[in-house]
mmCIF file of C-alpha atoms in Angstrom:
data_model
loop_
_atom_site.group_PDB
_atom_site.id
_atom_site.type_symbol
_atom_site.label_atom_id
_atom_site.label_comp_id
_atom_site.label_asym_id
_atom_site.label_seq_id
_atom_site.Cartn_x
_atom_site.Cartn_y
_atom_site.Cartn_z
ATOM 1 C CA MET A 184 -0.220 0.019 0.337
ATOM 2 C CA GLY A 185 3.066 2.309 0.698
ATOM 3 C CA GLU A 186 2.508 5.123 2.765
ATOM 4 C CA PRO A 187 -0.931 5.602 4.370
ATOM 5 C CA ARG A 188 -2.387 8.678 2.739
ATOM 6 C CA TRP A 189 -3.807 10.222 6.393
ATOM 7 C CA LEU A 190 -6.732 12.412 5.646
ATOM 8 C CA GLY A 191 -6.089 16.497 5.920
ATOM 9 C CA GLU A 192 -7.315 18.313 7.944
ATOM 10 C CA ARG A 193 -10.265 20.208 6.835
ATOM 11 C CA GLU A 194 -11.391 15.943 5.992
ATOM 12 C CA ALA A 195 -10.609 15.259 9.058
ATOM 13 C CA ALA A 196 -12.829 17.583 10.995
ATOM 14 C CA VAL A 197 -15.182 16.528 8.683
ATOM 15 C CA TRP A 198 -15.147 12.702 8.926
ATOM 16 C CA GLN A 199 -16.079 13.476 13.205
ATOM 17 C CA ALA A 200 -18.415 16.402 12.242
ATOM 18 C CA TYR A 201 -20.289 13.258 10.419
ATOM 19 C CA LEU A 202 -20.124 10.291 13.205
ATOM 20 C CA ALA A 203 -20.905 13.383 15.690
ATOM 21 C CA VAL A 204 -24.279 13.419 13.936
ATOM 22 C CA GLN A 205 -24.716 10.775 13.854
ATOM 23 C CA ARG A 206 -24.096 9.352 16.953
ATOM 24 C CA GLU A 207 -26.691 12.470 18.229
ATOM 25 C CA LEU A 208 -29.058 12.114 15.837
ATOM 26 C CA HIS A 209 -29.805 8.595 17.023
ATOM 27 C CA SER A 210 -29.691 9.642 20.526
ATOM 28 C CA ALA A 211 -32.056 12.178 20.238
ATOM 29 C CA LEU A 212 -34.296 10.055 17.890
ATOM 30 C CA GLU A 213 -34.816 8.295 20.233
ATOM 31 C CA ARG A 214 -35.239 10.031 23.575
ATOM 32 C CA GLN A 215 -38.172 12.251 21.423
ATOM 33 C CA LEU A 216 -39.040 8.253 20.429
ATOM 34 C CA VAL A 217 -38.944 6.469 24.094
ATOM 35 C CA ARG A 218 -40.592 9.435 25.299
ATOM 36 C CA ASP A 219 -43.633 9.680 23.563
ATOM 37 C CA SER A 220 -44.170 6.419 22.608
ATOM 38 C CA GLY A 221 -42.223 3.998 23.973
ATOM 39 C CA LEU A 222 -40.261 2.779 20.928
ATOM 40 C CA SER A 223 -36.941 2.668 20.305
ATOM 41 C CA ASN A 224 -35.179 2.918 17.309
ATOM 42 C CA ALA A 225 -34.297 -1.042 16.964
ATOM 43 C CA ASP A 226 -38.197 -1.393 17.195
ATOM 44 C CA TYR A 227 -38.427 1.388 14.823
ATOM 45 C CA SER A 228 -36.762 0.083 12.485
ATOM 46 C CA LEU A 229 -38.386 -3.427 12.452
ATOM 47 C CA LEU A 230 -41.708 -1.880 12.674
ATOM 48 C CA VAL A 231 -41.067 0.711 9.468
ATOM 49 C CA PRO A 232 -40.867 -2.368 7.237
ATOM 50 C CA LEU A 233 -42.721 -4.833 8.398
ATOM 51 C CA SER A 234 -45.992 -2.295 8.359
ATOM 52 C CA GLU A 235 -44.333 -2.010 4.298
ATOM 53 C CA ALA A 236 -44.638 -5.250 3.650
ATOM 54 C CA ALA A 237 -47.864 -7.202 2.150
ATOM 55 C CA ASP A 238 -50.004 -8.745 5.397
ATOM 56 C CA GLY A 239 -47.452 -7.175 7.835
ATOM 57 C CA VAL A 240 -44.970 -10.541 6.830
ATOM 58 C CA VAL A 241 -41.258 -10.470 5.787
ATOM 59 C CA ARG A 242 -38.865 -13.394 5.952
ATOM 60 C CA SER A 243 -36.722 -12.482 9.390
ATOM 61 C CA ARG A 244 -33.462 -13.089 7.122
ATOM 62 C CA GLU A 245 -34.863 -10.580 4.803
ATOM 63 C CA LEU A 246 -35.912 -8.375 7.580
ATOM 64 C CA GLY A 247 -31.503 -8.033 9.193
ATOM 65 C CA VAL A 248 -30.824 -7.147 5.641
ATOM 66 C CA LEU A 249 -33.000 -4.548 5.032
ATOM 67 C CA VAL A 250 -31.533 -2.885 9.072
ATOM 68 C CA GLY A 251 -27.879 -4.138 8.730
ATOM 69 C CA TRP A 252 -27.411 -6.394 11.636
ATOM 70 C CA GLU A 253 -26.686 -9.877 12.308
ATOM 71 C CA ARG A 254 -28.514 -12.543 12.841
ATOM 72 C CA SER A 255 -28.583 -12.418 16.963
ATOM 73 C CA ARG A 256 -28.999 -8.823 16.902
ATOM 74 C CA LEU A 257 -31.904 -9.610 14.848
ATOM 75 C CA SER A 258 -32.999 -12.647 16.836
ATOM 76 C CA HIS A 259 -32.118 -10.290 20.472
ATOM 77 C CA GLN A 260 -34.725 -7.506 19.534
ATOM 78 C CA ILE A 261 -37.399 -9.357 18.279
ATOM 79 C CA GLY A 262 -37.545 -12.121 20.616
ATOM 80 C CA ARG A 263 -37.920 -8.714 23.087
ATOM 81 C CA MET A 264 -40.573 -7.651 20.183
ATOM 82 C CA GLU A 265 -42.697 -10.375 20.682
ATOM 83 C CA LYS A 266 -42.396 -10.218 24.043
ATOM 84 C CA ARG A 267 -44.662 -6.619 24.149
ATOM 85 C CA GLY A 268 -46.435 -8.364 21.636
ATOM 86 C CA LEU A 269 -46.356 -5.749 18.759
ATOM 87 C CA VAL A 270 -44.767 -9.064 16.442
ATOM 88 C CA VAL A 271 -44.849 -12.307 16.269
ATOM 89 C CA ARG A 272 -42.590 -15.371 15.004
ATOM 90 C CA GLU A 273 -43.889 -17.715 12.913
ATOM 91 C CA GLU A 274 -42.975 -20.541 10.511
ATOM 92 C CA CYS A 275 -42.100 -20.283 6.756
ATOM 93 C CA ALA A 276 -44.146 -22.771 4.505
ATOM 94 C CA GLU A 277 -42.136 -23.095 1.607
ATOM 95 C CA ASP A 278 -38.141 -23.009 3.616
ATOM 96 C CA ALA A 279 -37.706 -25.223 7.349
ATOM 97 C CA ARG A 280 -34.598 -23.606 8.014
ATOM 98 C CA GLY A 281 -36.364 -19.451 7.118
ATOM 99 C CA SER A 282 -38.540 -18.181 9.413
ATOM 100 C CA MET A 283 -40.899 -14.703 9.132
ATOM 101 C CA VAL A 284 -41.625 -12.189 11.498
ATOM 102 C CA ARG A 285 -45.054 -11.115 11.790
ATOM 103 C CA LEU A 286 -46.404 -7.605 12.629
ATOM 104 C CA THR A 287 -49.140 -7.532 14.902
ATOM 105 C CA PRO A 288 -52.178 -5.560 15.141
ATOM 106 C CA ALA A 289 -50.893 -3.801 18.483
ATOM 107 C CA GLY A 290 -47.481 -3.362 16.555
ATOM 108 C CA ARG A 291 -49.431 -1.477 13.910
ATOM 109 C CA ALA A 292 -50.794 0.663 15.915
ATOM 110 C CA ALA A 293 -48.058 1.599 18.121
ATOM 111 C CA ILE A 294 -45.633 1.847 14.412
ATOM 112 C CA GLU A 295 -48.993 4.575 13.267
ATOM 113 C CA ALA A 296 -48.715 6.356 16.687
ATOM 114 C CA ALA A 297 -45.391 6.257 16.792
ATOM 115 C CA ALA A 298 -44.540 7.868 13.203
ATOM 116 C CA PRO A 299 -46.202 11.981 13.451
ATOM 117 C CA GLY A 300 -44.169 12.344 15.631
ATOM 118 C CA HIS A 301 -40.970 10.693 15.028
ATOM 119 C CA VAL A 302 -41.051 12.553 11.260
ATOM 120 C CA GLU A 303 -41.970 15.892 13.082
ATOM 121 C CA ALA A 304 -38.557 15.029 14.482
ATOM 122 C CA VAL A 305 -35.828 14.589 11.428
ATOM 123 C CA ARG A 306 -37.662 17.933 10.064
ATOM 124 C CA ARG A 307 -36.832 19.612 12.947
ATOM 125 C CA TYR A 308 -33.707 18.387 13.722
ATOM 126 C CA VAL A 309 -32.850 17.746 9.794
ATOM 127 C CA PHE A 310 -35.396 19.279 7.081
ATOM 128 C CA ASP A 311 -35.812 22.536 8.561
ATOM 129 C CA GLY A 312 -32.763 23.853 8.187
ATOM 130 C CA LEU A 313 -31.497 22.645 5.442
ATOM 131 C CA SER A 314 -32.045 24.878 1.792
ATOM 132 C CA ALA A 315 -32.969 22.880 -1.505
ATOM 133 C CA GLU A 316 -29.320 22.672 -2.982
ATOM 134 C CA GLU A 317 -28.180 21.027 0.241
ATOM 135 C CA VAL A 318 -30.164 19.171 -0.302
ATOM 136 C CA ASP A 319 -29.983 18.117 -3.704
ATOM 137 C CA VAL A 320 -25.680 17.916 -2.890
ATOM 138 C CA LEU A 321 -26.401 15.349 0.462
ATOM 139 C CA ASP A 322 -28.564 13.664 -2.435
ATOM 140 C CA ARG A 323 -25.720 13.801 -4.929
ATOM 141 C CA VAL A 324 -22.932 13.155 -2.431
ATOM 142 C CA PHE A 325 -25.013 9.475 -0.480
ATOM 143 C CA HIS A 326 -26.204 8.061 -3.881
ATOM 144 C CA ARG A 327 -22.343 8.841 -4.603
ATOM 145 C CA VAL A 328 -21.249 7.056 -1.652
ATOM 146 C CA LEU A 329 -23.218 4.113 -1.747
ATOM 147 C CA GLY A 330 -22.155 3.402 -5.312
ATOM 148 C CA ARG A 331 -17.903 3.286 -3.887
ATOM 149 C CA ILE A 332 -19.347 0.787 -1.230
ATOM 150 C CA ALA A 333 -20.663 -1.097 -3.520
ATOM 151 C CA ASP A 334 -18.416 -0.853 -6.780
ATOM 152 C CA ASP A 335 -15.455 -2.066 -3.657
ATOM 153 C CA ALA A 336 -17.525 -5.037 -2.907
ATOM 154 C CA MET B 131 -49.283 19.578 17.246
ATOM 155 C CA GLY B 132 -51.552 19.635 14.440
ATOM 156 C CA GLU B 133 -51.511 17.820 11.302
ATOM 157 C CA PRO B 134 -48.588 15.856 11.330
ATOM 158 C CA ARG B 135 -45.894 17.668 8.796
ATOM 159 C CA TRP B 136 -45.148 13.910 6.445
ATOM 160 C CA LEU B 137 -41.588 14.712 4.666
ATOM 161 C CA GLY B 138 -41.819 15.168 1.533
ATOM 162 C CA GLU B 139 -41.100 13.022 -1.656
ATOM 163 C CA ARG B 140 -37.353 14.333 -1.976
ATOM 164 C CA GLU B 141 -36.742 14.568 1.338
ATOM 165 C CA ALA B 142 -38.353 11.480 2.486
ATOM 166 C CA ALA B 143 -35.649 9.714 -0.415
ATOM 167 C CA VAL B 144 -32.647 11.907 0.770
ATOM 168 C CA TRP B 145 -33.528 10.655 4.781
ATOM 169 C CA GLN B 146 -34.096 6.953 3.797
ATOM 170 C CA ALA B 147 -30.129 7.162 1.452
ATOM 171 C CA TYR B 148 -28.610 8.820 4.535
ATOM 172 C CA LEU B 149 -30.277 5.697 6.127
ATOM 173 C CA ALA B 150 -28.648 3.455 3.921
ATOM 174 C CA VAL B 151 -25.203 5.686 4.145
ATOM 175 C CA GLN B 152 -24.830 4.452 7.721
ATOM 176 C CA ARG B 153 -25.887 1.245 7.689
ATOM 177 C CA GLU B 154 -23.489 0.824 4.394
ATOM 178 C CA LEU B 155 -20.707 2.635 5.580
ATOM 179 C CA HIS B 156 -20.565 1.090 8.870
ATOM 180 C CA SER B 157 -20.777 -2.689 7.270
ATOM 181 C CA ALA B 158 -17.599 -1.906 4.599
ATOM 182 C CA LEU B 159 -15.481 -0.626 6.987
ATOM 183 C CA GLU B 160 -15.861 -2.760 9.535
ATOM 184 C CA ARG B 161 -15.278 -5.282 6.706
ATOM 185 C CA GLN B 162 -12.231 -4.312 6.106
ATOM 186 C CA LEU B 163 -11.278 -3.980 10.147
ATOM 187 C CA VAL B 164 -11.984 -6.736 10.848
ATOM 188 C CA ARG B 165 -10.253 -8.375 8.043
ATOM 189 C CA ASP B 166 -7.076 -6.832 8.298
ATOM 190 C CA SER B 167 -6.874 -6.053 11.498
ATOM 191 C CA GLY B 168 -9.339 -8.190 13.525
ATOM 192 C CA LEU B 169 -10.880 -5.021 15.007
ATOM 193 C CA SER B 170 -14.437 -4.410 14.983
ATOM 194 C CA ASN B 171 -16.049 -0.828 14.512
ATOM 195 C CA ALA B 172 -16.859 -0.867 18.003
ATOM 196 C CA ASP B 173 -13.250 -1.734 19.060
ATOM 197 C CA TYR B 174 -12.157 0.980 16.844
ATOM 198 C CA SER B 175 -13.979 3.575 17.812
ATOM 199 C CA LEU B 176 -12.798 2.979 21.610
ATOM 200 C CA LEU B 177 -9.608 2.468 21.057
ATOM 201 C CA VAL B 178 -8.551 5.589 19.440
ATOM 202 C CA PRO B 179 -10.036 7.862 22.747
ATOM 203 C CA LEU B 180 -7.998 6.022 24.950
ATOM 204 C CA SER B 181 -4.781 5.750 22.390
ATOM 205 C CA GLU B 182 -5.030 10.474 21.524
ATOM 206 C CA ALA B 183 -5.965 10.349 26.485
ATOM 207 C CA ALA B 184 -2.454 11.391 28.400
ATOM 208 C CA ASP B 185 -1.393 8.546 29.637
ATOM 209 C CA GLY B 186 -3.833 6.511 27.390
ATOM 210 C CA VAL B 187 -6.091 6.402 29.964
ATOM 211 C CA VAL B 188 -9.797 7.258 30.696
ATOM 212 C CA ARG B 189 -12.651 7.267 32.916
ATOM 213 C CA SER B 190 -15.282 4.696 31.898
ATOM 214 C CA ARG B 191 -17.744 7.007 31.593
ATOM 215 C CA GLU B 192 -16.656 9.603 29.894
ATOM 216 C CA LEU B 193 -15.872 7.236 27.395
ATOM 217 C CA GLY B 194 -19.540 6.629 27.370
ATOM 218 C CA VAL B 195 -20.020 9.646 26.844
ATOM 219 C CA LEU B 196 -17.972 10.460 23.724
ATOM 220 C CA VAL B 197 -18.957 6.948 22.489
ATOM 221 C CA GLY B 198 -22.725 7.733 22.503
ATOM 222 C CA TRP B 199 -23.661 5.120 24.109
ATOM 223 C CA GLU B 200 -25.418 3.262 27.291
ATOM 224 C CA ARG B 201 -23.454 1.696 30.367
ATOM 225 C CA SER B 202 -24.728 -1.876 29.961
ATOM 226 C CA ARG B 203 -22.980 -1.513 25.971
ATOM 227 C CA LEU B 204 -20.281 0.674 27.157
ATOM 228 C CA SER B 205 -19.505 -2.910 30.057
ATOM 229 C CA HIS B 206 -19.930 -5.468 27.779
ATOM 230 C CA GLN B 207 -17.658 -3.804 25.327
ATOM 231 C CA ILE B 208 -14.991 -3.229 27.325
ATOM 232 C CA GLY B 209 -14.817 -6.690 29.282
ATOM 233 C CA ARG B 210 -14.629 -8.272 25.686
ATOM 234 C CA MET B 211 -11.616 -6.217 25.271
ATOM 235 C CA GLU B 212 -9.721 -7.011 28.608
ATOM 236 C CA LYS B 213 -10.134 -10.066 27.866
ATOM 237 C CA ARG B 214 -8.209 -9.604 24.313
ATOM 238 C CA GLY B 215 -5.791 -7.907 26.380
ATOM 239 C CA LEU B 216 -6.655 -4.697 24.679
ATOM 240 C CA VAL B 217 -7.695 -2.285 27.229
ATOM 241 C CA VAL B 218 -7.723 -3.547 31.294
ATOM 242 C CA ARG B 219 -10.100 -2.123 34.046
ATOM 243 C CA GLU B 220 -9.125 0.292 37.060
ATOM 244 C CA GLU B 221 -10.311 1.777 39.945
ATOM 245 C CA CYS B 222 -10.613 5.396 40.089
ATOM 246 C CA ALA B 223 -8.283 6.977 43.064
ATOM 247 C CA GLU B 224 -10.152 10.041 43.589
ATOM 248 C CA ASP B 225 -13.621 8.415 43.063
ATOM 249 C CA ALA B 226 -14.792 5.020 44.419
ATOM 250 C CA ARG B 227 -17.513 4.878 41.879
ATOM 251 C CA GLY B 228 -16.019 5.925 38.995
ATOM 252 C CA SER B 229 -13.713 3.048 36.622
ATOM 253 C CA MET B 230 -11.140 4.224 34.579
ATOM 254 C CA VAL B 231 -10.052 2.107 31.243
ATOM 255 C CA ARG B 232 -6.357 1.871 30.181
ATOM 256 C CA LEU B 233 -4.838 1.716 27.105
ATOM 257 C CA THR B 234 -2.210 -1.778 26.933
ATOM 258 C CA PRO B 235 0.780 -1.331 24.883
ATOM 259 C CA ALA B 236 -0.945 -4.712 22.650
ATOM 260 C CA GLY B 237 -4.084 -1.511 22.535
ATOM 261 C CA ARG B 238 -1.859 0.746 21.012
ATOM 262 C CA ALA B 239 -0.070 -1.810 18.986
ATOM 263 C CA ALA B 240 -3.464 -2.492 17.429
ATOM 264 C CA ILE B 241 -4.820 0.729 17.605
ATOM 265 C CA GLU B 242 -1.765 2.070 15.212
ATOM 266 C CA ALA B 243 -1.797 -0.939 12.973
ATOM 267 C CA ALA B 244 -5.161 -0.656 12.205
ATOM 268 C CA ALA B 245 -5.009 3.243 11.442
ATOM 269 C CA PRO B 246 -4.099 3.075 7.728
ATOM 270 C CA GLY B 247 -5.943 0.946 6.516
ATOM 271 C CA HIS B 248 -9.183 2.457 8.456
ATOM 272 C CA VAL B 249 -9.014 5.840 7.497
ATOM 273 C CA GLU B 250 -7.447 4.295 3.816
ATOM 274 C CA ALA B 251 -11.496 2.358 3.405
ATOM 275 C CA VAL B 252 -12.519 6.442 4.678
ATOM 276 C CA ARG B 253 -10.914 7.730 1.829
ATOM 277 C CA ARG B 254 -11.550 5.290 -0.636
ATOM 278 C CA TYR B 255 -15.228 5.578 0.410
ATOM 279 C CA VAL B 256 -16.233 8.952 1.073
ATOM 280 C CA PHE B 257 -13.562 11.729 0.360
ATOM 281 C CA ASP B 258 -11.672 10.991 -2.443
ATOM 282 C CA GLY B 259 -15.480 11.040 -4.052
ATOM 283 C CA LEU B 260 -15.760 15.036 -3.238
ATOM 284 C CA SER B 261 -15.143 17.832 -4.396
ATOM 285 C CA ALA B 262 -13.726 20.630 -1.738
ATOM 286 C CA GLU B 263 -17.211 22.835 -2.595
ATOM 287 C CA GLU B 264 -19.546 19.423 -1.270
ATOM 288 C CA VAL B 265 -16.959 18.631 1.666
ATOM 289 C CA ASP B 266 -17.494 22.395 1.854
ATOM 290 C CA VAL B 267 -21.921 21.675 2.010
ATOM 291 C CA LEU B 268 -20.369 18.926 4.581
ATOM 292 C CA ASP B 269 -19.207 20.704 7.930
ATOM 293 C CA ARG B 270 -22.061 23.235 7.113
ATOM 294 C CA VAL B 271 -24.652 21.230 7.028
ATOM 295 C CA PHE B 272 -23.595 18.434 9.591
ATOM 296 C CA HIS B 273 -22.216 21.438 12.702
ATOM 297 C CA ARG B 274 -26.131 22.897 11.481
ATOM 298 C CA VAL B 275 -27.759 19.863 12.074
ATOM 299 C CA LEU B 276 -25.280 19.010 15.799
ATOM 300 C CA GLY B 277 -26.422 22.275 16.339
ATOM 301 C CA ARG B 278 -30.087 22.307 15.997
ATOM 302 C CA ILE B 279 -29.733 18.177 18.351
ATOM 303 C CA ALA B 280 -28.622 20.986 20.924
ATOM 304 C CA ASP B 281 -30.335 24.179 20.833
ATOM 305 C CA ASP B 282 -33.424 21.471 21.603
ATOM 306 C CA ALA B 283 -32.290 19.448 24.597
#
């Protein structure tokens, strides 16, 4: 690899700011969710794809891909949500190894009650502070980063 | 609160792209770290502030604030790193309730060996693809979001 190419001072500062945004935004959104609806970010992340799926059912492996979690983390989280009545686990008819996760009526009611406050918090912390041009730059940059990661895989 | 203000189509797409970047960048950087140095992102996040601290010692509570983790997650992670000889826990002389975390020579060697490859991956996935103007916009936007979160707390 030759000499390591360190980040310049400006790039290092922007990288630290990105890491801080990731950490602080995650915490702030979770505080709002817990306070106003008793859900965690992890609950919310799983309830969204379930509420958007046909019949509220998603294969557990697919849920893991959607949220980017390892199997053990996903399984613990689903277990906690099952105890609270938000989801149930079911066997998969076509594939004996694959289990399915189904949103319960209580889970659907929870995500529907939580969504407006969560969206309002995303607007307040992020989008209400951005110009249309800044949103365009973010869109371009985010997709470019995703493309570079995909090219490298 | 009145009617919920939903995100516009464009804002919703940019928000999804942000969540995808967060997830994919985290995974890609962790794959590189694990493959090239046997460290996880969690290991790396704790080793950085320890390696920058005077004498390589940081109060455990302060480490938790720096990485934004709850106490139980921090304590499990430090336990795993202690078993691998990367850090040791010590009692705090001034405060009986506070424990300190100390970087071992093996921990210092691990972070020094891992850093160049990690930085190279951050450049490759992110900064090599950005213009100076885009870096400026990101810097401005990230600090604005951090300010809005701080004002709201």
